[in-house]
Short mmCIF file of C-alpha atoms and ligand atoms in Angstrom, two decimals:
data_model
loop_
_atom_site.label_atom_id
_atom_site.label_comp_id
_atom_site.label_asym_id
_atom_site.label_seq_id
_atom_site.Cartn_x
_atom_site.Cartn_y
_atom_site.Cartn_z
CA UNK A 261 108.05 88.27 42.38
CA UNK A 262 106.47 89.00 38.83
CA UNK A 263 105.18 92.00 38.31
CA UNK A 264 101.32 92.22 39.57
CA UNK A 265 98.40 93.35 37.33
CA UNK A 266 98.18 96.72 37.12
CA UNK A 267 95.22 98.69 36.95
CA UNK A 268 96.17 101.80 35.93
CA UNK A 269 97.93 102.91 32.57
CA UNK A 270 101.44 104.52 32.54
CA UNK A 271 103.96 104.66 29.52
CA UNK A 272 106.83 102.59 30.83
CA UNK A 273 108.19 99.58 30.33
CA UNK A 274 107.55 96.91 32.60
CA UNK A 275 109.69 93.32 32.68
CA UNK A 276 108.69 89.43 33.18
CA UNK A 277 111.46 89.61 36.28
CA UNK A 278 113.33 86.56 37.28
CA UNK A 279 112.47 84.50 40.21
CA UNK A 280 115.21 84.45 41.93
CA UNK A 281 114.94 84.37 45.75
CA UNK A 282 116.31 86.14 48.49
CA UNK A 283 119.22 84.89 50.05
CA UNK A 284 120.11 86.27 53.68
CA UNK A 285 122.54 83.49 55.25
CA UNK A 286 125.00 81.89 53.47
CA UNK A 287 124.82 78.13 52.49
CA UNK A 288 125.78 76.10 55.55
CA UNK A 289 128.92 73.81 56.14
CA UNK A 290 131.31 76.14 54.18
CA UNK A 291 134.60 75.82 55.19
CA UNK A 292 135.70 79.35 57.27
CA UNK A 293 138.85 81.27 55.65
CA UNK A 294 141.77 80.81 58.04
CA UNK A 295 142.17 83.11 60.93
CA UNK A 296 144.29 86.27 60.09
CA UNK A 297 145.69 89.34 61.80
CA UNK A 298 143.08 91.60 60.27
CA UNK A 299 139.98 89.62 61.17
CA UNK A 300 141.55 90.40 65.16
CA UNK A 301 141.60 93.29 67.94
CA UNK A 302 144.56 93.94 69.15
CA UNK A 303 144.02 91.91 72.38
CA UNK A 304 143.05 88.98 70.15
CA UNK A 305 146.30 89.22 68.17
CA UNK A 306 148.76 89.44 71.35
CA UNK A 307 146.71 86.24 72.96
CA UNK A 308 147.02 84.35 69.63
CA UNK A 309 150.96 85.50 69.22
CA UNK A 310 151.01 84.15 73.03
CA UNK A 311 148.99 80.74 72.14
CA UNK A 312 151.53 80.14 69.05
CA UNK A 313 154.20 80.23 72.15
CA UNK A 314 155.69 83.92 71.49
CA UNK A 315 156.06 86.72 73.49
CA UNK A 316 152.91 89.21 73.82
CA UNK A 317 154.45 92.07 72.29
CA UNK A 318 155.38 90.85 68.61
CA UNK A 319 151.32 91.46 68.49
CA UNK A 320 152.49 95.17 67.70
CA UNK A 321 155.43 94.28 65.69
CA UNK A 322 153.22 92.77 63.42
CA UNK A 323 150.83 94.80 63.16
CA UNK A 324 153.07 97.63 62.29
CA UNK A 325 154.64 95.07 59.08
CA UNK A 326 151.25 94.58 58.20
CA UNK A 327 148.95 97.74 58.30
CA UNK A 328 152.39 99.82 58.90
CA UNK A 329 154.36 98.53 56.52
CA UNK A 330 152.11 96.45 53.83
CA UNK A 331 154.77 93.72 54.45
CA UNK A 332 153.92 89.82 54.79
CA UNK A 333 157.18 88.66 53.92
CA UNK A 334 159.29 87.18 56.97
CA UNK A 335 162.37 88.47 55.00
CA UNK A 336 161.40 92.10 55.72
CA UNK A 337 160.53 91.36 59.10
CA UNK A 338 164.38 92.21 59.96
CA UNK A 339 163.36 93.71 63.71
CA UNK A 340 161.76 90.08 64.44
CA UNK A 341 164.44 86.89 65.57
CA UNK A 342 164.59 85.08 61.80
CA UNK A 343 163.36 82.24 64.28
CA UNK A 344 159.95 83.76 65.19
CA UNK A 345 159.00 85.28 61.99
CA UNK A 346 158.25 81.77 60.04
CA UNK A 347 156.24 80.99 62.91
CA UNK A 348 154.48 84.66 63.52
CA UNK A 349 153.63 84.72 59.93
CA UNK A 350 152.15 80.68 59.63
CA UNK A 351 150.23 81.81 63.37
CA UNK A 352 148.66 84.75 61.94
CA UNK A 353 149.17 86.18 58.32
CA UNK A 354 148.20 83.59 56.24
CA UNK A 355 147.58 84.46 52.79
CA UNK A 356 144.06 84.58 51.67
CA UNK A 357 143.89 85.62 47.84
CA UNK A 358 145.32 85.07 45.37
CA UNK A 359 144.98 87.21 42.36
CA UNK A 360 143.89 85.47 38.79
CA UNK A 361 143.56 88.40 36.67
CA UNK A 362 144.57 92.35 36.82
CA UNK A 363 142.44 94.58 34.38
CA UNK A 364 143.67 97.95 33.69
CA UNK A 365 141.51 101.34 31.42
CA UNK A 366 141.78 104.59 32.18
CA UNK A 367 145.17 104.57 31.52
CA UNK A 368 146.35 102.20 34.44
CA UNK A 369 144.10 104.39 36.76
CA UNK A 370 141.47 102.10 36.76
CA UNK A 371 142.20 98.67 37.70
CA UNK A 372 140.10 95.45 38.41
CA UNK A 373 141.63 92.89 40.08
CA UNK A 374 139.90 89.27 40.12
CA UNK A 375 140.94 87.48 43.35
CA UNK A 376 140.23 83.45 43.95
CA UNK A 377 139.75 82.88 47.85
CA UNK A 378 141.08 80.00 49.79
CA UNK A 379 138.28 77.42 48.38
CA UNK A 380 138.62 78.77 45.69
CA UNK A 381 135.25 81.38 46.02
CA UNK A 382 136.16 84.59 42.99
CA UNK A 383 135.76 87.76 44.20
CA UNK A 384 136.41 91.18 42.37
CA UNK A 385 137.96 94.27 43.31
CA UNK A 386 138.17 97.55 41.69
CA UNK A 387 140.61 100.31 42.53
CA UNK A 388 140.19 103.90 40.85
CA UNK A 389 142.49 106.86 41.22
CA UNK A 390 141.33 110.22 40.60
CA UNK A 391 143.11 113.53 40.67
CA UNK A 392 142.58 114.25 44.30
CA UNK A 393 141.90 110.43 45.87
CA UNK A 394 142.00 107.10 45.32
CA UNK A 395 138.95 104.57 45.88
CA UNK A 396 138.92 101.20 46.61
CA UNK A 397 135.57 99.40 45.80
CA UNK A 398 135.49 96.02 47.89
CA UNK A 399 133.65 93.37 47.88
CA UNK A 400 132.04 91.70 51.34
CA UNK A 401 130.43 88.60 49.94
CA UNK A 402 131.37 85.82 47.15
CA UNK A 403 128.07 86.82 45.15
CA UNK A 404 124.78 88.15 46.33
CA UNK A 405 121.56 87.08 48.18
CA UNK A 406 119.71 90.04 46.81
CA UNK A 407 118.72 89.00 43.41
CA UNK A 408 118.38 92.76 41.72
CA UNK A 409 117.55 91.88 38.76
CA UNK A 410 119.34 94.56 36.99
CA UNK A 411 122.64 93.71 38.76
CA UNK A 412 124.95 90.97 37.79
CA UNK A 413 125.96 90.19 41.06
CA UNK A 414 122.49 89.73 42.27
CA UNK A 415 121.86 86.92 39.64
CA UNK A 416 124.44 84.81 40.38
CA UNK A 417 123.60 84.17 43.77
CA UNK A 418 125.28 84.14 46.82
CA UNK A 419 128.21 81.45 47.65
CA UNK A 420 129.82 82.84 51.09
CA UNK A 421 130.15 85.65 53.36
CA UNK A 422 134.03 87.17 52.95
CA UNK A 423 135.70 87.42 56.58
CA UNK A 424 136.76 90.63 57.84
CA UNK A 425 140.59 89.93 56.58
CA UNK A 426 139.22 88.75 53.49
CA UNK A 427 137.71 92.19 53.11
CA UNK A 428 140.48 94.29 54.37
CA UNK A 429 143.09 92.30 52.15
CA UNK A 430 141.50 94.21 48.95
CA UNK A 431 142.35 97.09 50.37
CA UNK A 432 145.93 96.68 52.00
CA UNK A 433 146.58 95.16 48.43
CA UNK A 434 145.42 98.21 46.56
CA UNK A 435 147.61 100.67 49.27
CA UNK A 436 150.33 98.30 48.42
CA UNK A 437 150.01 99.07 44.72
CA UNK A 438 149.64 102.66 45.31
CA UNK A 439 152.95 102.84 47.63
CA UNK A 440 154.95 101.20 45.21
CA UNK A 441 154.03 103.44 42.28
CA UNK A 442 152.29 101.04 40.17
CA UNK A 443 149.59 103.19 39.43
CA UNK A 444 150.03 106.14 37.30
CA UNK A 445 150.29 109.37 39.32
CA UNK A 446 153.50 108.77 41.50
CA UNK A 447 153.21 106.48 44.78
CA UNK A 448 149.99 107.11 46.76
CA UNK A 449 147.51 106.14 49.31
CA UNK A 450 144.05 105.05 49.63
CA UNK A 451 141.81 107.63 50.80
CA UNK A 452 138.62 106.27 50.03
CA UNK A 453 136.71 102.49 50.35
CA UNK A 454 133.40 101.95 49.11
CA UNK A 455 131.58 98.85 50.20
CA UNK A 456 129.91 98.44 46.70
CA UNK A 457 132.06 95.65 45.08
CA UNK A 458 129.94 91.53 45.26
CA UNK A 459 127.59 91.59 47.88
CA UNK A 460 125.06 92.61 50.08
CA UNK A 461 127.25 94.12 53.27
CA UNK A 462 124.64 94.62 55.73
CA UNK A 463 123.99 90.36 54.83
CA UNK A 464 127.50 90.30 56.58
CA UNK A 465 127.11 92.78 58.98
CA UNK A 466 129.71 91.31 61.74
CA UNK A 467 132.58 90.68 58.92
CA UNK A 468 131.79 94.31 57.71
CA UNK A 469 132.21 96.15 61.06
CA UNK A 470 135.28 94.06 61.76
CA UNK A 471 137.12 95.67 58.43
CA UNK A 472 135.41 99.56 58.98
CA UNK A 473 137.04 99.18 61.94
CA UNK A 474 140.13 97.54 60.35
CA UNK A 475 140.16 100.30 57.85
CA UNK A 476 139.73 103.02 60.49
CA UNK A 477 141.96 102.37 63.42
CA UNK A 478 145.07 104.31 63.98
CA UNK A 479 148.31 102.72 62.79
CA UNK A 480 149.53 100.27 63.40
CA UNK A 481 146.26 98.70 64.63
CA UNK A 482 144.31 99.82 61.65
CA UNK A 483 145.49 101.19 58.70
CA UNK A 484 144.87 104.92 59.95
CA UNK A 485 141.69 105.64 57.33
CA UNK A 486 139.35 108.29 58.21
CA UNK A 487 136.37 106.79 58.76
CA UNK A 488 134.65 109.80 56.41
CA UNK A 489 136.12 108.25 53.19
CA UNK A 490 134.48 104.73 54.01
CA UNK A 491 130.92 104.10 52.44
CA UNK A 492 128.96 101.23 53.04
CA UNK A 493 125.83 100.54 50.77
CA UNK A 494 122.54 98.73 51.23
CA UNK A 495 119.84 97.87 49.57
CA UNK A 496 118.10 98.56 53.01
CA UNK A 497 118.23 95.60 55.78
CA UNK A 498 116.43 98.58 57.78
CA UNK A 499 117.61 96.65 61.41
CA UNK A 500 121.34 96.57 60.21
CA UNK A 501 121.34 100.30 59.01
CA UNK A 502 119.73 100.59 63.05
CA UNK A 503 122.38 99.13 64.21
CA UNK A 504 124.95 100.76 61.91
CA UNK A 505 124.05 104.17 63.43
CA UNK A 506 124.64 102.61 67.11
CA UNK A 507 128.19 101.77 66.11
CA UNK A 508 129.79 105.45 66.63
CA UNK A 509 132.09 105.16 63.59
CA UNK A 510 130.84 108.07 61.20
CA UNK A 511 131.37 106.27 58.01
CA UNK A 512 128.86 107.48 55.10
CA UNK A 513 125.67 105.60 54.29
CA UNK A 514 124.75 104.81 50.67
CA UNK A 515 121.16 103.27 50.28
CA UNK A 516 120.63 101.65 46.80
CA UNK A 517 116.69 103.46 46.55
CA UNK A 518 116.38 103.03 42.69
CA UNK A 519 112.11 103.53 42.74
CA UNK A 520 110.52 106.01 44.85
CA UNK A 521 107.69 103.59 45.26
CA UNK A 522 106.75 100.42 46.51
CA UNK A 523 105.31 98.74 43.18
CA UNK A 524 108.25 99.49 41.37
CA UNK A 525 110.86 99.19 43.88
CA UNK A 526 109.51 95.30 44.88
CA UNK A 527 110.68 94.14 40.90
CA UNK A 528 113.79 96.07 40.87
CA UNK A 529 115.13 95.64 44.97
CA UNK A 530 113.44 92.62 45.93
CA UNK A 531 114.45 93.05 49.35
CA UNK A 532 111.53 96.20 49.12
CA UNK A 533 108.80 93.55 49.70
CA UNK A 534 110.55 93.14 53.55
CA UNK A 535 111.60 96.32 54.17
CA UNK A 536 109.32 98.77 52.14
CA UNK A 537 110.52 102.75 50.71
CA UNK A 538 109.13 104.48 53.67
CA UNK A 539 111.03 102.03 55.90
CA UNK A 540 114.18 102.29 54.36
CA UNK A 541 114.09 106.00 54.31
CA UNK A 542 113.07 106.61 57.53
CA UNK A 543 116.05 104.23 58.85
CA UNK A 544 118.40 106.42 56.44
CA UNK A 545 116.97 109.61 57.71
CA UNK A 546 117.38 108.36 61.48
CA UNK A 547 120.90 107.35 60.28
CA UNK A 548 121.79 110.89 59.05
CA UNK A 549 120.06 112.16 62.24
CA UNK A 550 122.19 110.29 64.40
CA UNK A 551 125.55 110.57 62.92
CA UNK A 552 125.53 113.37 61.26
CA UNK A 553 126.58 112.13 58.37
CA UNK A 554 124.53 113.03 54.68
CA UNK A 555 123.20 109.80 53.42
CA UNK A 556 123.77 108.76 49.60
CA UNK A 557 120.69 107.68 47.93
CA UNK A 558 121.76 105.98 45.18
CA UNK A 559 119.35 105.23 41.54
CA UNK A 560 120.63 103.58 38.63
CA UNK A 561 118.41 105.65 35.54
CA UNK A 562 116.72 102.60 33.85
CA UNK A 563 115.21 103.86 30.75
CA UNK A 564 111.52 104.06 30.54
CA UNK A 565 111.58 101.94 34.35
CA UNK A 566 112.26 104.18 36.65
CA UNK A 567 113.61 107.68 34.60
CA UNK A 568 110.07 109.08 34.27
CA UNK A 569 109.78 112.81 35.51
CA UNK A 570 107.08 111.67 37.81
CA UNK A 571 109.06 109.61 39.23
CA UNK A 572 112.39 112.40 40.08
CA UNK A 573 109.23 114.40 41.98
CA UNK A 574 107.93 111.29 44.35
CA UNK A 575 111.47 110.85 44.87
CA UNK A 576 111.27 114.25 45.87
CA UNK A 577 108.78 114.55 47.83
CA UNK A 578 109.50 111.16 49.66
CA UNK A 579 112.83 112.57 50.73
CA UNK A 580 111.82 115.80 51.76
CA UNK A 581 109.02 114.34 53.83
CA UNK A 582 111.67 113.82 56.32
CA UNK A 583 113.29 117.14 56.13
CA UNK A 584 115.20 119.96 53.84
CA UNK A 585 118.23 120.06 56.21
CA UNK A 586 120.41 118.95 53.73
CA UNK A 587 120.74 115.35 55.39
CA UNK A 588 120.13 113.99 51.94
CA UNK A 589 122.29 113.48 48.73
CA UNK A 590 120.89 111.76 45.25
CA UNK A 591 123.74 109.93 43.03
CA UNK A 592 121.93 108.86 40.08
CA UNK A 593 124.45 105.74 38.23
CA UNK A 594 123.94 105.46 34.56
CA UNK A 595 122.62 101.46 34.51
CA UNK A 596 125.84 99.88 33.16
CA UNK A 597 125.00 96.66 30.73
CA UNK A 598 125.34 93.42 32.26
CA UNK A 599 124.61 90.03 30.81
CA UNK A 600 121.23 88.88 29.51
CA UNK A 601 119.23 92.57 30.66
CA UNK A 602 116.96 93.82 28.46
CA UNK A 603 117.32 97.01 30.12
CA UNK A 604 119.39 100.01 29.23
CA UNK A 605 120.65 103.44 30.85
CA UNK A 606 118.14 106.34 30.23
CA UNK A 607 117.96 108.70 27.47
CA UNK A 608 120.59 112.07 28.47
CA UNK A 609 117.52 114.53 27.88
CA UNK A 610 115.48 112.35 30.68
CA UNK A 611 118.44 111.82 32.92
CA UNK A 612 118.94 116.14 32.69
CA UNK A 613 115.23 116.58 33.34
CA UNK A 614 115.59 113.82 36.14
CA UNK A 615 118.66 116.00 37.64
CA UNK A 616 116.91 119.40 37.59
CA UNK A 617 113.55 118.21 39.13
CA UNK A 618 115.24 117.18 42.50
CA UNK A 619 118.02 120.51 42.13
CA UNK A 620 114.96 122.34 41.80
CA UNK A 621 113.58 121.03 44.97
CA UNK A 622 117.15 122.23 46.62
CA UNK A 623 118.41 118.24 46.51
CA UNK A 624 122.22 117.74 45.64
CA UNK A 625 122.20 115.83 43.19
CA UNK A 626 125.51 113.70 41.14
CA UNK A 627 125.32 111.76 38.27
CA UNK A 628 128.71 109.35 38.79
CA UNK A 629 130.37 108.48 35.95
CA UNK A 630 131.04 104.88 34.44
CA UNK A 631 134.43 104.49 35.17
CA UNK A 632 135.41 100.48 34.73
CA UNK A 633 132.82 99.81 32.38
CA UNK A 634 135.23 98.90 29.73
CA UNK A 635 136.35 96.06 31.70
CA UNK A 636 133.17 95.19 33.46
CA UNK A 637 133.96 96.72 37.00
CA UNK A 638 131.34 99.79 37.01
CA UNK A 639 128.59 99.15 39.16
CA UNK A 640 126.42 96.16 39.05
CA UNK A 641 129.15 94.20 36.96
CA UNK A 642 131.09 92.75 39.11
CA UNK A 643 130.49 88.81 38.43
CA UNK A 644 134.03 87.06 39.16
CA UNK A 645 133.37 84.72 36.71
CA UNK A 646 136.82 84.35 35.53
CA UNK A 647 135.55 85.29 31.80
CA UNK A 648 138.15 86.25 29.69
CA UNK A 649 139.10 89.43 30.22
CA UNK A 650 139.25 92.21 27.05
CA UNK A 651 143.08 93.92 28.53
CA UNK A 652 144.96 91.73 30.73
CA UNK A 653 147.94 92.85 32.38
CA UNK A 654 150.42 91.03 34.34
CA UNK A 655 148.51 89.32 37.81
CA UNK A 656 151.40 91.00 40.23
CA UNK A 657 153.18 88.46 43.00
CA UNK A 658 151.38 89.87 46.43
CA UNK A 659 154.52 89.22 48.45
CA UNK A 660 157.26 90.23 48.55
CA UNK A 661 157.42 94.37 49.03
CA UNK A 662 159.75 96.71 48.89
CA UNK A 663 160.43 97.79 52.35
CA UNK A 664 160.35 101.84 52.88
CA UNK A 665 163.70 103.19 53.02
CA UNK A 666 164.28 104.36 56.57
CA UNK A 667 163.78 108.16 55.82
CA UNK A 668 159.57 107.15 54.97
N1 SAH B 1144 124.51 95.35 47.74
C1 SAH B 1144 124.92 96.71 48.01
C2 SAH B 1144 126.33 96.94 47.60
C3 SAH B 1144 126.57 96.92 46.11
S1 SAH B 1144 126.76 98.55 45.62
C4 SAH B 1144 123.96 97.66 47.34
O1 SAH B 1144 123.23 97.24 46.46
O2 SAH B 1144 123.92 98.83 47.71
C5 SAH B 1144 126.54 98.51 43.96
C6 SAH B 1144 125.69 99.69 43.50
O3 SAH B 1144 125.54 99.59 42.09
C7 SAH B 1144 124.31 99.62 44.10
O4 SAH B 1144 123.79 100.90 44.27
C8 SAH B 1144 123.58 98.88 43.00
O5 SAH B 1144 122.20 99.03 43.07
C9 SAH B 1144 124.18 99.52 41.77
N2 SAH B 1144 124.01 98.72 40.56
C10 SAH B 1144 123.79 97.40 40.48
N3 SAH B 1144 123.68 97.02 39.20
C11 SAH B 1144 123.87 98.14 38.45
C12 SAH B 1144 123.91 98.37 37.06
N4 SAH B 1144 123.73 97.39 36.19
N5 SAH B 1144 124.14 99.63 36.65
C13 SAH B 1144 124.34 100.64 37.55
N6 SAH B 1144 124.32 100.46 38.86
C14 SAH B 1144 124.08 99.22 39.32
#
């Protein structure tokens, strides 16, 4: 996908582009991550508590330790028969990563934890606590099909899909963190998850669901989230974000846009030359349409690529094309640096002018800041590639925890 020969003359800088392809299933013959309680309804859990030869109902026990209580440790299990637990916890909560390396900026709000999977596939995981909530940013696949060229994700490649437990592990591990008060701020909770960690989740649609709905049911299913302070982003599989809007679980839609056009848009989201801009907004429109819910439409500011002022008023225009109804939000990222790209965030004066144009066309529109960039977990950086890391802190045991005194 180089870029094609252009006719007309604009003042921007154009790029060679790699070559990478796009990758939409995973390699074949990869081992699957052992079954868990997360990646199972609760029916599924009572027949495999029932198939490991136990009663029915220490489904629900379980459940509570786990999305309950955080706990994994048959020690804490003291409500189970010290003979079942050994044999609940090898049936069902098997432990699926292990953590290689915590990073920590921000003052210990911002932490990056590098996790090797069970074949020993790195992912990354990035938890950041603000004044009023705490995000989780997961990731859904061991690297990326996509191939952005601007993300270093996207040019690694992609090894595996994560499994639903896989996926909802990140985040029981980061609420685990939070309840013990390891985080600056006093003991907490996890308010908000943002699929927007390594990988493409619409690639791994099925897994995905699974942990939204993980994340989302009540306790002790689920761990009790509201589905409102779950995002999942795309670069625009238009059929998945279809079928995401069928699912009845309002959780926010973030569509990683970037160009306003098609020329542009093919170099920088290569997935553009399936699913082109008018595609992927219409499906992001329909989505807001049928849940309600204001779609994010997310642009990393490229200098001189995609930062032009021309560009802020297509953008514009493209999105009001489908209505002013307010069913639309722009969150401009600063590009964060990653590894061999020549490109670089925009100038602040073109990023401002950038801002007002679509403010002045009545579009909210954010600028997010760069938190993790220090230690390579802003977005786009996320590259598990077990590089040595610039302020290590101690990797914590996962298990055991501290059980909740009986008055929490
Ligand atoms: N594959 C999904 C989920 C990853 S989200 C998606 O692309 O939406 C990560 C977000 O960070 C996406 O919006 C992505 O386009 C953006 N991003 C990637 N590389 C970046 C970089 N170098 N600087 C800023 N944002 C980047």
């Amino acid at each position: 996908m180089t870029s094609t020969t252009r006719t007309e003359t604009r003042t921007e800088t154009r790029t060679e582009t790699r070559t990478l392809p796009l990758v939409f299933d995973e390699p074949r013959g990869r081992r699957k991550p052992p079954r868990h309680l997360a990646d199972l309804t609760p029916a599924e859990r009572r027949d495999a508590v029932v198939a490991a030869g136990l009663p029915g109902y220490r489904a629900k026990q379980l459940s509570t330790h786990y999305f309950g209580r955080l706990v994994t440790d048959p020690a804490e299990m003291t409500d189970l028969p010290a003979a079942e637990r050994e044999q609940l916890v090898a049936a069902v909560l098997p432990r699926l990563l292990e953590p290689v390396t915590n990073t920590a900026t921000d003052a210990g709000t911002t932490r990056k934890t590098l996790w090797r999977l069970f074949d020993g596939a790195l992912v990354e995981s990035v938890l950041m606590r603000y004044p009023d909530r705490v995000t989780m940013c997961v990731s859904s696949q061991a690297g990326c099909g996509m191939a952005c060229p601007f993300c270093a994700t996207g040019q690694g490649g992609l090894q595996r899909n994560m499994s639903t437990a896989e996926i909802v592990e990140q985040v029981v591990d980061g609420a685990r963190t939070l309840a013990r008060g390891e985080v600056p701020g006093g003991p907490g909770r996890v308010s908000n998850v943002v699929f927007m960690g390594m990988g493409e989740p619409m690639a791994n649609y099925a897994a995905v669901i699974g942990a939204v709905r993980r994340l989302t049911d009540p306790s002790p299913d689920g761990l009790g989230m509201s589905a409102r302070g779950v995002t999942v982003s795309t670069v625009g599989l238009v059929p998945r974000i279809e079928q995401l809007a069928q699912e009845g679980i309002p959780v926010t839609l973030a569509v990683s846009l970037h160009a306003p056009d098609d020329e542009l848009r093919d170099e920088l989201v290569p997935i553009n030359t399936r699913w082109k801009v008018g595609e992927v907004v219409d499906a992001a429109w329909r989505y807001a349409e049928t849940t309600k819910r204001r779609v994010s439409i997310e642009y990393a500011m490229i200098k001189d690529v995609n930062d032009q002022a021309w560009r802020a008023d297509l953008l514009a225009e493209v999105l009001l094309a489908r209505g002013d109804w307010g069913w639309v939000h722009v969150n401009l990222i600063p590009l964060n640096p990653t590894p061999g790209s020549r490109w670089t965030a925009s100038r602040r004066e073109d990023e401002r002018e950038f801002v007002r144009r679509l403010q002045a066309r009545g579009i909210p529109t954010t600028v997010r800041d760069t938190r993790g960039r220090e230690i390579d977990g802003a977005c786009g950086q996320l590259a598990a590639t077990g590089a040595p890391v610039k302020a290590p802190v101690a990797a914590p045991a996962v298990a055991p925890v501290a059980a909740p005194s009986p008055a929490q």
